[in-house]
Amino acid sequence: MGGLFPMVPAGRALALRHGVVGVSTEDRLRLISHAGIATADDIDRILQAHETLLRAVLRQQVDDGQHGIPLSPRVDVDAMSKSERSAIKTAISAVAEIVELVAEGRI
């Protein structure tokens, strides 16, 4: 499973597990890092993935809206450059990493 969706509940689960209070996914993950529960490198990689995926979805939604296409969380990777596709692939790997870390209770 990839994309933005798993990141939000993972951030919430970590916040609940560790008593961290934050409003956004980014806030929660940064607080988890500051508390020493996860490394800054891990959190930075996860947040970079979140930003990459969110930017791709928003860009796609703007384009879809301008063309009268109903908005969705899907992106047209075929319309992306090679470097954009590579960034998405890296981001999806980071999503899998946070899901695994949370599921295994490693953070």
Short mmCIF file of C-alpha atoms in Angstrom, two decimals:
data_model
loop_
_atom_site.label_atom_id
_atom_site.label_comp_id
_atom_site.label_asym_id
_atom_site.label_seq_id
_atom_site.Cartn_x
_atom_site.Cartn_y
_atom_site.Cartn_z
CA MET A 1 0.00 0.00 0.00
CA GLY A 2 1.39 3.38 -0.91
CA GLY A 3 0.46 7.01 -1.10
CA LEU A 4 -0.59 9.57 1.44
CA PHE A 5 -3.33 7.66 3.19
CA PRO A 6 -1.17 5.29 5.30
CA MET A 7 0.97 8.16 6.55
CA VAL A 8 -1.86 9.93 8.37
CA PRO A 9 -3.02 7.00 10.51
CA ALA A 10 0.63 6.01 11.11
CA GLY A 11 1.34 9.49 12.47
CA ARG A 12 -1.77 9.31 14.63
CA ALA A 13 -0.90 5.85 15.93
CA LEU A 14 2.61 6.96 16.86
CA ALA A 15 1.29 10.08 18.58
CA LEU A 16 -1.18 8.05 20.61
CA ARG A 17 1.36 5.36 21.45
CA HIS A 18 3.90 7.90 22.70
CA GLY A 19 1.60 10.55 24.17
CA VAL A 20 2.60 13.16 21.60
CA VAL A 21 0.12 15.95 20.92
CA GLY A 22 0.21 17.46 17.46
CA VAL A 23 -2.42 18.65 15.04
CA SER A 24 -0.99 17.71 11.66
CA THR A 25 0.88 14.62 10.54
CA GLU A 26 4.00 16.74 10.17
CA ASP A 27 3.60 18.16 13.70
CA ARG A 28 3.17 14.69 15.18
CA LEU A 29 6.17 13.25 13.40
CA ARG A 30 8.41 16.19 14.27
CA LEU A 31 7.43 15.90 17.94
CA ILE A 32 8.19 12.17 17.84
CA SER A 33 11.63 13.00 16.47
CA HIS A 34 12.24 15.72 19.08
CA ALA A 35 11.28 13.27 21.82
CA GLY A 36 13.99 10.88 20.59
CA ILE A 37 11.48 8.17 19.73
CA ALA A 38 12.63 8.03 16.11
CA THR A 39 15.74 9.36 14.46
CA ALA A 40 15.66 12.75 12.79
CA ASP A 41 16.85 11.08 9.56
CA ASP A 42 13.93 8.64 9.58
CA ILE A 43 11.40 11.39 10.25
CA ASP A 44 12.97 13.71 7.66
CA ARG A 45 12.78 10.94 5.03
CA ILE A 46 9.14 10.25 5.91
CA LEU A 47 8.23 13.95 5.84
CA GLN A 48 9.99 14.41 2.50
CA ALA A 49 7.91 11.54 1.15
CA HIS A 50 4.75 13.14 2.54
CA GLU A 51 5.61 16.45 0.86
CA THR A 52 6.49 14.77 -2.46
CA LEU A 53 3.24 12.82 -2.57
CA LEU A 54 1.07 15.70 -1.40
CA ARG A 55 2.60 18.02 -4.00
CA ALA A 56 1.99 15.45 -6.76
CA VAL A 57 -1.65 14.97 -5.74
CA LEU A 58 -2.31 18.71 -5.49
CA ARG A 59 -0.65 19.39 -8.84
CA GLN A 60 -2.78 16.66 -10.44
CA GLN A 61 -5.94 18.04 -8.84
CA VAL A 62 -5.26 21.53 -10.16
CA ASP A 63 -4.75 20.12 -13.65
CA ASP A 64 -7.83 17.89 -13.40
CA GLY A 65 -9.95 20.79 -12.11
CA GLN A 66 -8.90 22.96 -15.03
CA HIS A 67 -9.98 20.21 -17.42
CA GLY A 68 -13.29 19.43 -15.71
CA ILE A 69 -12.11 16.06 -14.42
CA PRO A 70 -13.46 15.07 -10.99
CA LEU A 71 -10.80 15.45 -8.32
CA SER A 72 -9.26 12.36 -6.78
CA PRO A 73 -6.08 11.36 -4.94
CA ARG A 74 -4.75 9.65 -8.07
CA VAL A 75 -1.86 11.00 -10.12
CA ASP A 76 -0.97 10.35 -13.74
CA VAL A 77 2.58 9.06 -13.43
CA ASP A 78 2.80 8.67 -17.21
CA ALA A 79 2.58 12.46 -17.50
CA MET A 80 5.52 12.94 -15.12
CA SER A 81 9.17 13.35 -15.98
CA LYS A 82 11.59 10.55 -15.21
CA SER A 83 12.91 12.42 -12.16
CA GLU A 84 9.36 13.02 -10.86
CA ARG A 85 8.54 9.32 -11.23
CA SER A 86 11.75 8.46 -9.41
CA ALA A 87 10.83 10.82 -6.55
CA ILE A 88 7.37 9.23 -6.32
CA LYS A 89 8.91 5.76 -6.21
CA THR A 90 11.27 6.83 -3.41
CA ALA A 91 8.35 8.40 -1.53
CA ILE A 92 6.26 5.22 -1.83
CA SER A 93 9.19 3.26 -0.35
CA ALA A 94 9.27 5.65 2.61
CA VAL A 95 5.54 5.14 3.12
CA ALA A 96 6.08 1.39 3.25
CA GLU A 97 8.87 1.99 5.76
CA ILE A 98 6.72 4.00 8.20
CA VAL A 99 3.87 1.51 7.95
CA GLU A 100 6.32 -1.30 8.74
CA LEU A 101 7.92 0.61 11.64
CA VAL A 102 4.54 1.31 13.21
CA ALA A 103 3.16 -2.20 12.60
CA GLU A 104 6.20 -3.82 14.17
CA GLY A 105 6.23 -1.38 17.08
CA ARG A 106 9.80 -0.31 16.31
CA ILE A 107 8.90 3.34 16.85
#
